[in-house]
Short mmCIF file of C-alpha atoms in Angstrom, two decimals:
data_model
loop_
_atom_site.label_atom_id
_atom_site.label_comp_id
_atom_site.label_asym_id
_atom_site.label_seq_id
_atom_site.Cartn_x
_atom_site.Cartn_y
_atom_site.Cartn_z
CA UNK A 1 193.44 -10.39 171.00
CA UNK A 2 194.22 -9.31 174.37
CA UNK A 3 197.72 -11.40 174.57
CA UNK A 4 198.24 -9.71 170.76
CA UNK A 5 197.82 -6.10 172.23
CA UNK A 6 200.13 -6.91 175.01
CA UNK A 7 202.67 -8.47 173.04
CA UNK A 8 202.01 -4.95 170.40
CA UNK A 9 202.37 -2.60 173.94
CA UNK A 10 205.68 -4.56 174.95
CA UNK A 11 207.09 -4.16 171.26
CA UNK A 12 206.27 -0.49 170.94
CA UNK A 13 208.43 -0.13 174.63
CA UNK A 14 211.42 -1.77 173.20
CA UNK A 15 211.26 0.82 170.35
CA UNK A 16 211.32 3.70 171.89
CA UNK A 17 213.91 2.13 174.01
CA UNK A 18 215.89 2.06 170.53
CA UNK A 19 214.93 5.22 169.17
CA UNK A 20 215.80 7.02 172.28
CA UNK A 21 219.18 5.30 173.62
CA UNK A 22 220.25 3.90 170.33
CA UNK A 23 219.96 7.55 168.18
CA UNK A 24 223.76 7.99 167.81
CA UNK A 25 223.58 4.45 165.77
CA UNK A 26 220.43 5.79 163.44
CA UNK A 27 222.70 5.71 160.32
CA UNK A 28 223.98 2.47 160.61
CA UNK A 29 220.95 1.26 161.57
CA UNK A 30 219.27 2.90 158.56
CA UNK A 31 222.05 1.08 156.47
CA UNK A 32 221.42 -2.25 157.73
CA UNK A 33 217.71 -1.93 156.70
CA UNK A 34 218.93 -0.97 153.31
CA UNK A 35 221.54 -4.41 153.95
CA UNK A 36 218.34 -6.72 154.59
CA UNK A 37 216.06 -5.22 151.60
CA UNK A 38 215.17 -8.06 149.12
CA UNK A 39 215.89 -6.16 145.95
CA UNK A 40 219.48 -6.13 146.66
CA UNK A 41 219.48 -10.06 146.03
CA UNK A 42 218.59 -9.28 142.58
CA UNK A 43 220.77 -5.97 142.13
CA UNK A 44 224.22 -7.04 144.13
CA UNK A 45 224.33 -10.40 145.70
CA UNK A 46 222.88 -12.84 142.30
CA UNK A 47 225.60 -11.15 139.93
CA UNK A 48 228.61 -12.18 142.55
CA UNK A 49 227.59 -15.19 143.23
CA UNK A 50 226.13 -16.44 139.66
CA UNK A 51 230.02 -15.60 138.08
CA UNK A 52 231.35 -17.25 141.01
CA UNK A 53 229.67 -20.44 141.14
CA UNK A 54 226.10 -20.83 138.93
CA UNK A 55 224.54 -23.54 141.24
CA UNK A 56 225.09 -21.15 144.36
CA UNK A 57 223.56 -18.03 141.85
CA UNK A 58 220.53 -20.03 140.62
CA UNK A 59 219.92 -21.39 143.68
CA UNK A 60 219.73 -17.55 145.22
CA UNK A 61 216.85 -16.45 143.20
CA UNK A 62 214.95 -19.42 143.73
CA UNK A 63 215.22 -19.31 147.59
CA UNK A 64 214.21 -15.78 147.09
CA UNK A 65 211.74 -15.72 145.32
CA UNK A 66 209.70 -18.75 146.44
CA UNK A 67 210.87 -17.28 150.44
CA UNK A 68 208.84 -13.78 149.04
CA UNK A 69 206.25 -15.39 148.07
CA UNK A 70 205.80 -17.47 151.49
CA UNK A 71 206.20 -14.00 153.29
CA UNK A 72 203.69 -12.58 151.09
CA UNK A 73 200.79 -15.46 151.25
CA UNK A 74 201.75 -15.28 155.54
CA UNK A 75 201.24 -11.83 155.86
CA UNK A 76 198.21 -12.00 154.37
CA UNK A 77 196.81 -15.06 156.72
CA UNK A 78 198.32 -13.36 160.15
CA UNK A 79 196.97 -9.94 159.54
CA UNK A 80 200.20 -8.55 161.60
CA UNK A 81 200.01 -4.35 162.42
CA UNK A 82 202.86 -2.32 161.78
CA UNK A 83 203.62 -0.01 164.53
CA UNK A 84 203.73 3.11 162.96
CA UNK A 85 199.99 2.77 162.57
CA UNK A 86 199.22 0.70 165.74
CA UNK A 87 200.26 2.94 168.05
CA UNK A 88 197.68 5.39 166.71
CA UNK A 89 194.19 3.18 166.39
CA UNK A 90 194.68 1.28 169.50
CA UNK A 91 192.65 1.71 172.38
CA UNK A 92 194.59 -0.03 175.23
CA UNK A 93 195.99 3.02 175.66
CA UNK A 94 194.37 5.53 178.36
CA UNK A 95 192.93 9.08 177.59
CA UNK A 96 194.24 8.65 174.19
CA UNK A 97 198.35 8.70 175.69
CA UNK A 98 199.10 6.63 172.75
CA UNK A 99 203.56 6.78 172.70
CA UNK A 100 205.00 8.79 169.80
CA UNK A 101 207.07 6.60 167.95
CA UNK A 102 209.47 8.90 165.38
CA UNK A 103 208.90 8.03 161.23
CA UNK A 104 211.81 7.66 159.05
CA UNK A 105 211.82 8.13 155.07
CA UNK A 106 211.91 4.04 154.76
CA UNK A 107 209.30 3.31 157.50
CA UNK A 108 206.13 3.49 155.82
CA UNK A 109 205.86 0.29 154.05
CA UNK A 110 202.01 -0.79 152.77
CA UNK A 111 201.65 -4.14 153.45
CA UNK A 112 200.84 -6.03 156.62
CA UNK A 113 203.90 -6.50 159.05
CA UNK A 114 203.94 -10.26 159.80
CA UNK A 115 206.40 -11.64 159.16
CA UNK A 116 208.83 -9.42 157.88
CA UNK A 117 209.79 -9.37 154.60
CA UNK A 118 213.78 -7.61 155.34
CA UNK A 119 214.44 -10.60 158.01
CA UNK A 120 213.08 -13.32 156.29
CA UNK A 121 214.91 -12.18 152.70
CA UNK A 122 217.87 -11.62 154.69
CA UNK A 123 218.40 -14.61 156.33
CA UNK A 124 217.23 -16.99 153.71
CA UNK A 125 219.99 -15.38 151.17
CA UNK A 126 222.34 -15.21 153.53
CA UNK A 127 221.91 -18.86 154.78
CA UNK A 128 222.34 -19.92 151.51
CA UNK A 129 225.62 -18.07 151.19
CA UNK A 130 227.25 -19.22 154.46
CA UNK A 131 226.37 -22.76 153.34
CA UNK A 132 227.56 -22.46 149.90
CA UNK A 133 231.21 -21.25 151.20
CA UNK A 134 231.64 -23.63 153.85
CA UNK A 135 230.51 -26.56 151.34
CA UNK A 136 234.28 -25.46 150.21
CA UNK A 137 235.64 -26.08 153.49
CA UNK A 138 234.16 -29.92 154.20
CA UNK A 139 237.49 -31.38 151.76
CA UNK A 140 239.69 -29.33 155.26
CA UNK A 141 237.84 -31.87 157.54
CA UNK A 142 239.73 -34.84 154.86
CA UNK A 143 242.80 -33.57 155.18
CA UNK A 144 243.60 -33.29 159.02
CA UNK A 145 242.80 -29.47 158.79
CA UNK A 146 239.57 -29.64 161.31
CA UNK A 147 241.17 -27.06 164.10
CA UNK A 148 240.62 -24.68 160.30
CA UNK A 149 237.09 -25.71 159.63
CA UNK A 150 235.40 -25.47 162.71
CA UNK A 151 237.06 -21.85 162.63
CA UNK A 152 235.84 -21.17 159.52
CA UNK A 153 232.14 -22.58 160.60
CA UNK A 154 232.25 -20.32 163.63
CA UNK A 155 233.61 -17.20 162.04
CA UNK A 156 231.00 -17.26 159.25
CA UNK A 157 227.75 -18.53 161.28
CA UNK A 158 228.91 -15.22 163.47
CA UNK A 159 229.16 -13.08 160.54
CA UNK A 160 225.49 -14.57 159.64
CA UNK A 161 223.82 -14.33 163.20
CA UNK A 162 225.24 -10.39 163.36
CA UNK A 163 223.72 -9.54 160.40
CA UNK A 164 220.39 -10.76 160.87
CA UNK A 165 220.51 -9.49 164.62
CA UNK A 166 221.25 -6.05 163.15
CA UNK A 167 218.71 -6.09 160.24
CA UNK A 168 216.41 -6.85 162.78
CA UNK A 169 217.11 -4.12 165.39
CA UNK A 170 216.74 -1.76 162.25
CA UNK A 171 213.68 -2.70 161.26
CA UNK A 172 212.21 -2.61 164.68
CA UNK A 173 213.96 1.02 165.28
CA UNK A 174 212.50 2.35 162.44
CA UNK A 175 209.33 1.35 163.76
CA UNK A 176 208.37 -0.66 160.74
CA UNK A 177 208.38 -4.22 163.01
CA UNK A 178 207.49 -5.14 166.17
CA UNK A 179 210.35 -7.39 167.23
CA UNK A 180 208.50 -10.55 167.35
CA UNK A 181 207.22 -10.13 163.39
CA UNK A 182 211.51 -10.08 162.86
CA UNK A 183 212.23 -12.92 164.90
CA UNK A 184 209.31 -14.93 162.63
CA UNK A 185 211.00 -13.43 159.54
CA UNK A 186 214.63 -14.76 160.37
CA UNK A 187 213.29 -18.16 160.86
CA UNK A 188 211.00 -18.69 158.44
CA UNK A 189 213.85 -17.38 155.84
CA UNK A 190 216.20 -20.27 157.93
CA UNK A 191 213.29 -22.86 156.90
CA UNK A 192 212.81 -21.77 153.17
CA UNK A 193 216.49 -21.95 152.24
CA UNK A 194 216.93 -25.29 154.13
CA UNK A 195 214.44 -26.67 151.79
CA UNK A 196 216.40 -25.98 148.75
CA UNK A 197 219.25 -27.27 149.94
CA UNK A 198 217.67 -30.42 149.10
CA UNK A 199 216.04 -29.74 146.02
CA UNK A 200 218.86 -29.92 142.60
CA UNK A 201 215.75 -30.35 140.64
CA UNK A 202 216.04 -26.61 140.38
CA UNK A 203 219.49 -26.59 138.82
CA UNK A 204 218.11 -28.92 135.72
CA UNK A 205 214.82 -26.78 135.23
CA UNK A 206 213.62 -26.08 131.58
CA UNK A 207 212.32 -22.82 130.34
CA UNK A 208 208.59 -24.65 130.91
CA UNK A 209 209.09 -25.05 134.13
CA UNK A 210 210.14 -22.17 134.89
CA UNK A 211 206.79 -20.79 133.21
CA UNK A 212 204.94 -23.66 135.15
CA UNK A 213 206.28 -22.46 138.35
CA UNK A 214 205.73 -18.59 137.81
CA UNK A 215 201.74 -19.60 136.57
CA UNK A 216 201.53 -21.91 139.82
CA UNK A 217 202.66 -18.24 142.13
CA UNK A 218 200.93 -15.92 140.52
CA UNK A 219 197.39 -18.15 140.40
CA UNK A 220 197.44 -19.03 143.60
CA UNK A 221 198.26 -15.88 144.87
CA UNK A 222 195.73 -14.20 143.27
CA UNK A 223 192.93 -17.32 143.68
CA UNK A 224 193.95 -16.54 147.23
CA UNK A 225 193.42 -12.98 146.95
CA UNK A 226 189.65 -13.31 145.16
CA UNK A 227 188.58 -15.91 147.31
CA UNK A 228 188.91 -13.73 150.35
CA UNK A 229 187.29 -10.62 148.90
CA UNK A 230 184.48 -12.86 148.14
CA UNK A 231 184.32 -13.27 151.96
CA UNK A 232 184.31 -9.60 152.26
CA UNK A 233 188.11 -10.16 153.23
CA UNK A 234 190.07 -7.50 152.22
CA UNK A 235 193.75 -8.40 151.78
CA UNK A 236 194.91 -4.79 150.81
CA UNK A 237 193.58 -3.44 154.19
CA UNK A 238 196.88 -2.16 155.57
CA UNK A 239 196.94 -0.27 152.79
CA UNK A 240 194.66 2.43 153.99
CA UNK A 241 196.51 2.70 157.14
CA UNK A 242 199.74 2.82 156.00
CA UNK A 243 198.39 6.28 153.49
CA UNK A 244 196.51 7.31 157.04
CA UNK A 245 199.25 7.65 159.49
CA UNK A 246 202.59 7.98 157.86
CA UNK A 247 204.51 10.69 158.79
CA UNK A 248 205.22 12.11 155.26
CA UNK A 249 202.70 11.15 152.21
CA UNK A 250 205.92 11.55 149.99
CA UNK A 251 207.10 8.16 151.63
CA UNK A 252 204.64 6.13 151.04
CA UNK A 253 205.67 3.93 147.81
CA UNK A 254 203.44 1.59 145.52
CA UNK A 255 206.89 -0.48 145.30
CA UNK A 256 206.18 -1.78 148.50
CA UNK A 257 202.65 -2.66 148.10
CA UNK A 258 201.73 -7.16 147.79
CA UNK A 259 201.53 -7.45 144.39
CA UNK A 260 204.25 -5.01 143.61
CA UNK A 261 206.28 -7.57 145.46
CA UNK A 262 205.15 -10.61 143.76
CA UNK A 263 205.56 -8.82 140.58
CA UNK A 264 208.82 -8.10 141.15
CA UNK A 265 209.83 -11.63 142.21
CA UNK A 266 207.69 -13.58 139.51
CA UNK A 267 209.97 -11.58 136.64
CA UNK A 268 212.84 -12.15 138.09
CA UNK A 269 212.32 -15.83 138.41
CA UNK A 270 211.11 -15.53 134.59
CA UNK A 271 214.13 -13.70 133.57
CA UNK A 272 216.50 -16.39 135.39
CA UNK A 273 214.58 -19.33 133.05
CA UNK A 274 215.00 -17.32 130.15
CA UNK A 275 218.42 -16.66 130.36
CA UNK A 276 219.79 -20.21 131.70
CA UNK A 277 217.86 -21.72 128.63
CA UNK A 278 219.19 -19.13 126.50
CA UNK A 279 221.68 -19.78 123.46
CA UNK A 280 223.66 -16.77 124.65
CA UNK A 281 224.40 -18.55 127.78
CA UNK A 282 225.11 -22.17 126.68
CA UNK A 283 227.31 -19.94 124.48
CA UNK A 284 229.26 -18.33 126.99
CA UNK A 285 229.47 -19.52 130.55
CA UNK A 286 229.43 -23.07 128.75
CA UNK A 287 232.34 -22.07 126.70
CA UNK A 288 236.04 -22.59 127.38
CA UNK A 289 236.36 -18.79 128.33
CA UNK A 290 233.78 -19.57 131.74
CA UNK A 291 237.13 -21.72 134.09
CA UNK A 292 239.09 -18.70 133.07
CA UNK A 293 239.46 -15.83 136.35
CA UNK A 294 239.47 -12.89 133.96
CA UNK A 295 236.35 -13.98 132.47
CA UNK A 296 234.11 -14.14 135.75
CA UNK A 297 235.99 -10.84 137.11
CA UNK A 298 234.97 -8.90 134.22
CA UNK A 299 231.24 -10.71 134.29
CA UNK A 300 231.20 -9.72 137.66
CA UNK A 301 232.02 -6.17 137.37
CA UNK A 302 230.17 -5.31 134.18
CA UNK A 303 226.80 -6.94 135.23
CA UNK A 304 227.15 -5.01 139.12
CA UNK A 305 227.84 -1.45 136.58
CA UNK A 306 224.52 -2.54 134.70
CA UNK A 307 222.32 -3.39 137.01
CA UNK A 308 223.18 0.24 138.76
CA UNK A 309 221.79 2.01 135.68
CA UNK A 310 218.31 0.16 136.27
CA UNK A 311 218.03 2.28 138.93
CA UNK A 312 217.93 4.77 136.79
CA UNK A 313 214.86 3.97 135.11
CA UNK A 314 212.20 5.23 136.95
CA UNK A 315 208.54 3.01 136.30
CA UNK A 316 205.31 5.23 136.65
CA UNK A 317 202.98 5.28 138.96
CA UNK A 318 199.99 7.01 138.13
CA UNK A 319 198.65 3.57 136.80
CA UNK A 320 198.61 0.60 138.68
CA UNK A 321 198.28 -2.29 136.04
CA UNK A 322 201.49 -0.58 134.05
CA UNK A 323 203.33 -0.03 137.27
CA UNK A 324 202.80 -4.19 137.24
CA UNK A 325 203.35 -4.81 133.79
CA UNK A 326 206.76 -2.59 133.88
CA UNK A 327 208.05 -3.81 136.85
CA UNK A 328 207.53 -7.47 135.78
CA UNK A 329 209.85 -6.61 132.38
CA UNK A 330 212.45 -4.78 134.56
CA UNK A 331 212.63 -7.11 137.03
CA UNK A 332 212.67 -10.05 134.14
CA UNK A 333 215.98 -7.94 132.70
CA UNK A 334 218.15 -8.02 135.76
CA UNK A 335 219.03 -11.51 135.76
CA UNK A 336 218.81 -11.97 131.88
CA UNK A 337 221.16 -9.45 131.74
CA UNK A 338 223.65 -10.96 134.81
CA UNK A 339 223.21 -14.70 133.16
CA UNK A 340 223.42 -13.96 129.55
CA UNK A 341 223.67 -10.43 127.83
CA UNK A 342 226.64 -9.83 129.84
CA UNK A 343 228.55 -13.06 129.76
CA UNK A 344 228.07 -13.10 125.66
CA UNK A 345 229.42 -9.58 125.47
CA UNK A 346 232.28 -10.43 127.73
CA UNK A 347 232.63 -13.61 125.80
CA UNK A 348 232.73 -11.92 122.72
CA UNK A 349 235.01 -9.51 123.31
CA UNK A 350 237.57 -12.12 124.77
CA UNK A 351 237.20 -14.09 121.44
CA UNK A 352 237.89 -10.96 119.36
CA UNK A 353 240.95 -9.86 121.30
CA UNK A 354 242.52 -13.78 121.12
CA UNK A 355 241.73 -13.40 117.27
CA UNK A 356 243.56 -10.14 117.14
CA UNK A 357 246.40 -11.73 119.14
CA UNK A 358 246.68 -14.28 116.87
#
């Protein structure tokens, strides 16, 4: 405990070491915490990459959503603080000095710091992107073109390692993290996406298993869940705190809660089974009109248009269990809509235009 608080009291120096010499940079940082927020795997990065190359797409969600679910079951077995709320119930502090650290609208997140969720969604997606487009690069090594590849390899595991340094540095600036619960994140992302780089079982999966593996998260998570409260263990604890000393009570979400998370992630994982085993699908990016450039352009840029107008639909709040149930179908819709709705309209549309040409 005492090496905890001293490792807390160290953190909360290095961010108001950020927020005071690093305030010119607020907005970017800002935007890089926006960058490293999971939902945008689902919303911008799935519907580039699933047009582009479906093994890279399916593979996404998976790493996601199994790397969520890993943050979600550590968080609740390291108990980490956030230091929003740290800062003001500690008592290594004397004569109740405890530092000011400033509150931003994205700050107050509910759930328990450790590790965090931004770093460890960030790096895992992005580790599986960086892979996936120098897997396109090994054929240079073949052909005498190594002085290219090694470029390549640098250029992007730079790209990778600047992004995750400044997802981090936002997260911790926005006093949110402490820097060591971002430095867990990063690598336990690394570790989750190296794991399904040796698992094509995933590529293959039926519908069932699909269902399988969502029953097997959701069961387990919440076995976990009971089993503790019967211990008098509460898992939701930080939620209290988080309600207790944010800044604002307008910024404190029910989106970021655990289970809104695991929600969230379980119907997206649903919605990916449902629409790679759809006939939809098999009908379109099966088809001769998936090789063809104009067809994944205009999948591409019709599926990024819809899934913007999900924002748009606002879920309420002012019951838990619907929030759930609502978030799970929205969630579900996102990639049914990037893997099959979309890719049959487009696919239909090409066919009646060819007929027309005809």
């Amino acid at each position: 405990s005492i090496k905890m608080d001293l490792l807390h009291s160290n953190g909360v120096l290095i961010i108001q070491h950020l927020q005071r010499d690093y305030r010119a940079y607020q907005d970017f940082l800002n935007f890089m915490s926006h960058v490293g927020d999971p939902r945008n795997i689902f919303s911008i990065y799935f519907p580039l990459w699933f047009q582009l190359n479906q093994v890279v797409g399916t593979k996404m969600i998976w790493v996601a959503v199994i790397g969520d679910w890993f943050n979600l079951i550590f968080k609740w077995i390291l108990f980490g603080h956030r230091p929003y709320w740290w800062v003001q119930e500690t008592m290594i502090y004397p004569n109740q000095s405890s530092p000011c650290l400033e509150q931003f609208p994205i700050t107050c997140e509910t759930g328990p710091g450790s590790p965090s969720g931004h770093a460890m969604g960030s790096s895992c997606v992005w580790y599986v992107m960086v892979t996936a487009a120098l897997s396109y690069t090994v054929r240079w090594k073949e052909k005498s073109a190594v002085t290219l590849h090694r470029l390549t390899w640098s250029f992007l595991w730079s790209i990778f390692w600047i992004i995750q340094i400044s997802v981090c540095i936002s997260r911790v600036f926005i006093a949110t993290h402490f820097p060591h619960q971002v430095v867990l994140g990063v690598f336990a992302g690394i570790l989750v996406a190296e794991a399904f780089e040796h698992t094509p079982a995933i590529q293959t999966a039926s519908l069932r298993m699909y269902i399988k593996t969502n029953l097997f998260l959701f069961i387990f998570a919440l076995g976990f869940y009971l089993s503790l409260k019967l211990l008098d263990i509460d898992l939701l604890w930080s939620v209290p705190k988080a309600k207790k000393w944010c800044a604002n009570p307008d910024w404190i979400n029910i989106d970021t809660t655990p289970f809104a998370g695991l929600v969230r992630n379980l119907g997206a994982l649903f919605g990916l089974g449902l629409g790679i085993n759809s006939e939809m699908f098999i009908i379109s990016c099966k088809g001769k009109n998936s090789c063809k450039i104009s067809f994944r352009i205009l999948c591409i840029a019709a599926s990024l248009a819809t899934l913007q107008l999900y924002n748009f639909v606002k879920i309420p709040t002012h019951t838990e269990y619907l929030f759930y149930i609502l978030s799970f179908c929205k969630s579900a819709a996102m990639p049914l809509t990037v893997v099959a709705l979309v890719p049959y309209c487009v696919h239909s549309l090409m066919r009646t235009t060819e007929k027309k040409l005809n």
